[in-house]
CSV table of C-alpha atoms in Angstrom, one decimal:
chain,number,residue,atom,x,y,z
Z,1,UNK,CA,0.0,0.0,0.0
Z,2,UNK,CA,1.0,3.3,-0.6
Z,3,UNK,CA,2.3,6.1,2.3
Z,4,UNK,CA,2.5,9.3,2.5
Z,5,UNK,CA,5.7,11.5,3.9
Z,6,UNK,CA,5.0,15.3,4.8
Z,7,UNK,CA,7.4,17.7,6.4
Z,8,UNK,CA,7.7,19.5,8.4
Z,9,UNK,CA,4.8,19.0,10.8
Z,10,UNK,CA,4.7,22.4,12.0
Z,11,UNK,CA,6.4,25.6,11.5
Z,12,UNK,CA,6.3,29.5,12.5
Z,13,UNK,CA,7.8,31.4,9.4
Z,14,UNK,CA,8.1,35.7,9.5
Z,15,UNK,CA,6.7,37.2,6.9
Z,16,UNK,CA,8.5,38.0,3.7
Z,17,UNK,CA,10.7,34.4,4.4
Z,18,UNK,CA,11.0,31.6,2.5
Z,19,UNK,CA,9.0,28.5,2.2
Z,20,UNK,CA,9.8,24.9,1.5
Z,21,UNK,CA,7.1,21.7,2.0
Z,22,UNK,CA,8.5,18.7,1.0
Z,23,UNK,CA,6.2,15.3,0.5
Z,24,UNK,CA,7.4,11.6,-0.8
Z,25,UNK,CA,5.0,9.2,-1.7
Z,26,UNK,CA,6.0,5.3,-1.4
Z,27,UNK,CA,4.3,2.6,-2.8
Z,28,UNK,CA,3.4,3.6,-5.9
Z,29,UNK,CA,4.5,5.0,-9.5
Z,30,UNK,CA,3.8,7.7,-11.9
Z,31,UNK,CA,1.3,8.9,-9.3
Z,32,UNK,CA,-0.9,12.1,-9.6
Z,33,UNK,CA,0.4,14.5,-6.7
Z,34,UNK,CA,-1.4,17.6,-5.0
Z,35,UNK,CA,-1.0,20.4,-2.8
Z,36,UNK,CA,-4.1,21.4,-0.8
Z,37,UNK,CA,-4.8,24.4,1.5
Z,38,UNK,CA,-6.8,24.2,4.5
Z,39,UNK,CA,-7.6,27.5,6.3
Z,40,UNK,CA,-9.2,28.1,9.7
Z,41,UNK,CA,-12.9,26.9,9.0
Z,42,UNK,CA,-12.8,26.8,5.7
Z,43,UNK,CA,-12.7,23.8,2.8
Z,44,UNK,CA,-9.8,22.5,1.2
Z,45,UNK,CA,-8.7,24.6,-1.8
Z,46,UNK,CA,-6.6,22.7,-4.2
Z,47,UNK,CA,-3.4,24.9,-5.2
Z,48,UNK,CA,-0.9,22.4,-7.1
Z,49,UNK,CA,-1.6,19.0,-9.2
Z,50,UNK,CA,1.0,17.1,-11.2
Z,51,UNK,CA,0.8,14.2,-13.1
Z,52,UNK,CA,4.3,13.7,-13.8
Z,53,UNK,CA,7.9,15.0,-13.2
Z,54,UNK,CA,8.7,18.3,-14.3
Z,55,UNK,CA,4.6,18.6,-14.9
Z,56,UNK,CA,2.9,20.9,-12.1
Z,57,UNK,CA,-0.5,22.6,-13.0
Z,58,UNK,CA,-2.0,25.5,-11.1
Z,59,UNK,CA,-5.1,26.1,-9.7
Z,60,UNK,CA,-5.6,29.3,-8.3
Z,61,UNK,CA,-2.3,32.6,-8.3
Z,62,UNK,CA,-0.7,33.1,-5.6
Z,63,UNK,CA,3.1,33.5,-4.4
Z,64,UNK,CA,3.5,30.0,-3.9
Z,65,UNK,CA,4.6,27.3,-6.4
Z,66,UNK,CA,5.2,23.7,-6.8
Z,67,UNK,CA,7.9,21.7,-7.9
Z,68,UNK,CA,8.2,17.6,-9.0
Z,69,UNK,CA,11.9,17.1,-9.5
Z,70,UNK,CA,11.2,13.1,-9.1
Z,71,UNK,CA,8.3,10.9,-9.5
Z,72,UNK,CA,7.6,10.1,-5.9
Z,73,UNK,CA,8.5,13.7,-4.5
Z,74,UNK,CA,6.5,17.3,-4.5
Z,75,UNK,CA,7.6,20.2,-3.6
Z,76,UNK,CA,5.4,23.4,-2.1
Z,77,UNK,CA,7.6,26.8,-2.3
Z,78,UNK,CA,7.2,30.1,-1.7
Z,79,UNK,CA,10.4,33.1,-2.1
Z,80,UNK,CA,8.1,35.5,0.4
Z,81,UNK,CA,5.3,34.4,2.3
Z,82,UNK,CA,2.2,36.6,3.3
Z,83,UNK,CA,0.0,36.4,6.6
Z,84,UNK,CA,-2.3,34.8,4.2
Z,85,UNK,CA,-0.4,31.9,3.6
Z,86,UNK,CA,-0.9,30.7,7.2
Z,87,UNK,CA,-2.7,27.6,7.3
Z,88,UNK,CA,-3.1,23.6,7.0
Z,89,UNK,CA,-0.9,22.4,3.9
Z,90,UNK,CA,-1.8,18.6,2.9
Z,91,UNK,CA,-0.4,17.1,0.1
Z,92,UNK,CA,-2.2,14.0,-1.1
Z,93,UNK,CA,-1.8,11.1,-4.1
Z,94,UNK,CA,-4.6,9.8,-5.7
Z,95,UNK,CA,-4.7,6.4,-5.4
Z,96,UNK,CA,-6.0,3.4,-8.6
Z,97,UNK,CA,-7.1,6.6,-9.8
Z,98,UNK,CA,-10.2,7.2,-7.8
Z,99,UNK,CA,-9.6,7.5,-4.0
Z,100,UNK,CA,-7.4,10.3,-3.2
Z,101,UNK,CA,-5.4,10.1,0.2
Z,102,UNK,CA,-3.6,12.4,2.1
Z,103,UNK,CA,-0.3,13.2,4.3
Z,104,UNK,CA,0.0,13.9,7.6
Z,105,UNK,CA,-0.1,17.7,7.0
Z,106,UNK,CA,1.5,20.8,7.7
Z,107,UNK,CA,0.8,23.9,10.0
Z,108,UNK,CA,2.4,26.9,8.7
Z,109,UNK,CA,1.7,30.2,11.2
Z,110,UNK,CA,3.5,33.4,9.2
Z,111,UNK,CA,3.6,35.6,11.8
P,1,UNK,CA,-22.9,28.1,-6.8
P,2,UNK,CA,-20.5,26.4,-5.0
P,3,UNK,CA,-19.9,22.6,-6.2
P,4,UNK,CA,-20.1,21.0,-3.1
P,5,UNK,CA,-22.3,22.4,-0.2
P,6,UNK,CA,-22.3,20.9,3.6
P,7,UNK,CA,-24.0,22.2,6.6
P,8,UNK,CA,-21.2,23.2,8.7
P,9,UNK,CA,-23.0,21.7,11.6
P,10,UNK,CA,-22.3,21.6,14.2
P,11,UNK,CA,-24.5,18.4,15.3
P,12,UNK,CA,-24.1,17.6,19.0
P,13,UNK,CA,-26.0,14.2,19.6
P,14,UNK,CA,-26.2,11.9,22.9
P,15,UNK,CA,-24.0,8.9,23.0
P,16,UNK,CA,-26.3,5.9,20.7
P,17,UNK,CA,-28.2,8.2,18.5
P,18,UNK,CA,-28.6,8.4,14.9
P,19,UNK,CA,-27.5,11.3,12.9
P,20,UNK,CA,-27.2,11.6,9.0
P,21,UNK,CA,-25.6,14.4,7.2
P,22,UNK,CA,-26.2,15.6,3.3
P,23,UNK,CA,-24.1,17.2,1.1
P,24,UNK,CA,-25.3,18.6,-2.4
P,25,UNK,CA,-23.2,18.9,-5.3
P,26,UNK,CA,-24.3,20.8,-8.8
P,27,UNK,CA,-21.9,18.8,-11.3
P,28,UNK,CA,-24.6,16.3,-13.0
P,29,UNK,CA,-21.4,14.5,-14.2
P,30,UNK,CA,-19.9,13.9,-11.3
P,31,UNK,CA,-18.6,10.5,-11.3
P,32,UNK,CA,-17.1,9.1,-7.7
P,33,UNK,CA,-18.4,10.6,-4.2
P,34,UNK,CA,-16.7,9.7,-0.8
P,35,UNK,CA,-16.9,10.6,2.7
P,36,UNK,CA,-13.9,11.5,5.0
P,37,UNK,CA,-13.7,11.7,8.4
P,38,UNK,CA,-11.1,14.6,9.8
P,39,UNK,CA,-9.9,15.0,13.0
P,40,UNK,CA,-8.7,18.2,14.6
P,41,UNK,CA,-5.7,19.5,13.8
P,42,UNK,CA,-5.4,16.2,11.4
P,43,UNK,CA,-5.4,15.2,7.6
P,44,UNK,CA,-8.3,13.9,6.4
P,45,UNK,CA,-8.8,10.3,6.1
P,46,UNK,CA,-10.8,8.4,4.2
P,47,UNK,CA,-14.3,6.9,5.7
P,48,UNK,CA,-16.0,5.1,2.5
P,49,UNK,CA,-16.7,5.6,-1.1
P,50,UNK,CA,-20.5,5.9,-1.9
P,51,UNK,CA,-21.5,3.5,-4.4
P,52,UNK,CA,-25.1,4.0,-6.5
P,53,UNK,CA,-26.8,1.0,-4.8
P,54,UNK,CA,-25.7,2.5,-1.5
P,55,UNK,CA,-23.2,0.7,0.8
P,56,UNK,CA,-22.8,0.1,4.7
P,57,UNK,CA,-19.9,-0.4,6.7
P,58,UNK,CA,-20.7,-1.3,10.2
P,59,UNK,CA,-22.7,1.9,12.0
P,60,UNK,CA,-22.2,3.7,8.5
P,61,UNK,CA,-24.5,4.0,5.5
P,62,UNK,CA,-23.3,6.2,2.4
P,63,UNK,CA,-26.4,6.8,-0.4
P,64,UNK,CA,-26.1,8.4,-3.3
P,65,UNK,CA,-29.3,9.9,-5.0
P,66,UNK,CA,-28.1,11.1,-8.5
P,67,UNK,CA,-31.4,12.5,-9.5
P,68,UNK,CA,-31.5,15.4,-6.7
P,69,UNK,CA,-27.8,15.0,-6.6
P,70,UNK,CA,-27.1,14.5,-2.9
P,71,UNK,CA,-24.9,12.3,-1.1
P,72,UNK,CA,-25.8,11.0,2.7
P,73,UNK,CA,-24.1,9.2,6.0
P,74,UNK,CA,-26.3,8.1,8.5
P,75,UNK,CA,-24.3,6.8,11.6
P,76,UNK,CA,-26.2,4.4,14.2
P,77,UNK,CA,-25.4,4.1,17.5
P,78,UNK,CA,-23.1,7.3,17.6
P,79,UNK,CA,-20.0,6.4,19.8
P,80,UNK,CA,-17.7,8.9,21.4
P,81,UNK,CA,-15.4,8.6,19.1
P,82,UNK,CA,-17.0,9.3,16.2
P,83,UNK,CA,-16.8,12.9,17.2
P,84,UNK,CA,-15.3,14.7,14.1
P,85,UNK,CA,-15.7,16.9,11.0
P,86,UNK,CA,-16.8,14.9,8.4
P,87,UNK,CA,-16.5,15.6,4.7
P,88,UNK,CA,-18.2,15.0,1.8
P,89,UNK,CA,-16.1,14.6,-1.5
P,90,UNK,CA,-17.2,14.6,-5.1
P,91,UNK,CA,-15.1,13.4,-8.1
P,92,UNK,CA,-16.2,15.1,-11.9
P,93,UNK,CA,-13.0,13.6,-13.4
P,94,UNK,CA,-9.6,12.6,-12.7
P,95,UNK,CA,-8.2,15.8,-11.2
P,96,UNK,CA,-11.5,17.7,-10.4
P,97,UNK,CA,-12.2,16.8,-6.8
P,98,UNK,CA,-14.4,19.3,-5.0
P,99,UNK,CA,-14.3,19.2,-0.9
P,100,UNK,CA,-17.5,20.4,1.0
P,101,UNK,CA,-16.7,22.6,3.9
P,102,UNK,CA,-17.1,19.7,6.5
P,103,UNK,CA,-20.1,18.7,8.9
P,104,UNK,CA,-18.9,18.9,12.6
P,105,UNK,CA,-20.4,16.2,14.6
P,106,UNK,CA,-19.8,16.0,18.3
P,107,UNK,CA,-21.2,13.5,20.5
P,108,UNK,CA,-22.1,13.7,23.9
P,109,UNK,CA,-21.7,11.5,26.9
C-alpha cells in the first residue's frame, strides 16, 4: 500500500521568508500529486496537481509554487510568504485513480 | 454556486443516537463521491466511497441519490469517538475533486 511523507509537521515562518514543503510518496509510480490548503474553517482549496515529473498545473495565483523534481516527490515553495499563507498544507496522491489520500499535513503560522 | 455544499454543523448528539448528514453537489457528471472523516488538527482520512446501490460499513451507510444530486451518512449508534468533522467529496474527473466545507459532529456522553 501506498504512504505518505510530509514535512515538516509544523512551522512559524516571519513574513517575507522563504517556504519549502516537502512530500514523498511510497508505494506507488507515476502517481498524480497535489498540494491542498486548509484554512481556519474553511474547505480544502486545491493549489498544485501534477501528473508527472517536471509537470505541475495550477489552480488558483498566488506566491507560492510547486515543484516535481522526481516521480515520488512534491515540492510546495514560496520566495516570500504573506499572513495569508498561514494555514493547513496537505499534500495528497490519488490512489488506482479514484480514491485520493492524504499526508500527515503541515501547519504553517506566518507571523 | 458552490460545487459542493455541507451544513457546517455543528451536530451535537447523545451517545447511541442516529444522525445523518447531506451534502449537495451541482456537477450532474460527477462521477465518484466519498466521505472522509477529519480529525482536529489532522489530515483527512478516508471513511468510505458511496457506491449508486448505496453501501454500509458497520454503524455507516453512504447513499447516493443522482437524481436530486445529494450524497448522505447516517451513523447508528453514535459512539464517542466518532466525534469529528466529516467531509463530503465529489469526483467530476480525474483531477477535479471538490471538498464540502465539512459537517462537525460531536457526540455527547
Amino acid at each position: 500500500s501506498q504512504t505518505i511523507h510530509q514535512w515538516p509537521a509544523t512551522l512559524v515562518q516571519p513574513v517575507g521568508s522563504p517556504l519549502s514543503l516537502e512530500c514523498t510518496v511510497e508505494g506507488t509510480s507515476n502517481p498524480n500529486l497535489y498540494w491542498y490548503r486548509q484554512a481556519a474553517g474553511r474547505g480544502l482549496q486545491l493549489l498544485f496537481y501534477s501528473v508527472g515529473i517536471g509537470q505541475i498545473s495550477s489552480e488558483v495565483p498566488q506566491n507560492l509554487s510547486a515543484s516535481r523534481p522526481q516521480d515520488r516527490q512534491f515540492i510546495l515553495s514560496s520566495k516570500k510568504l504573506l499572513l495569508s499563507d498561514s494555514g493547513f498544507y496537505l499534500c495528497a496522491c490519488l490512489h488506482s485513480g479514484n480514491t485520493i489520500y492524504f499526508g500527515e499535513g503541515s501547519w504553517l503560522t506566518v507571523v | 454556486r458552490k460545487e459542493v455544499e455541507q451544513d457546517p454543523g455543528p451536530f451535537n448528539v447523545p451517545e447511541g443516537a442516529t444522525v445523518a448528514f447531506n451534502c449537495t453537489y451541482s456537477n450532474s457528471a460527477s462521477q465518484s463521491f466519498f466521505w472522509y472523516r477529519q480529525d482536529c488538527r489532522k489530515e483527512p482520512k478516508l471513511l468510505m466511497s458511496v457506491y449508486s446501490s448505496g453501501n454500509e460499513d458497520g454503524r455507516f451507510t453512504a447513499q447516493l441519490n443522482r437524481a436530486s444530486q445529494y450524497i448522505s451518512l447516517l451513523i447508528r449508534d453514535s459512539k464517542l469517538s466518532d466525534s469529528a468533522t466529516y467531509l463530503c467529496v465529489v469526483k467530476v474527473w480525474a483531477n477535479n475533486l471538490f471538498f464540502g466545507t465539512g459537517t462537525r459532529l460531536t457526540v455527547i456522553p
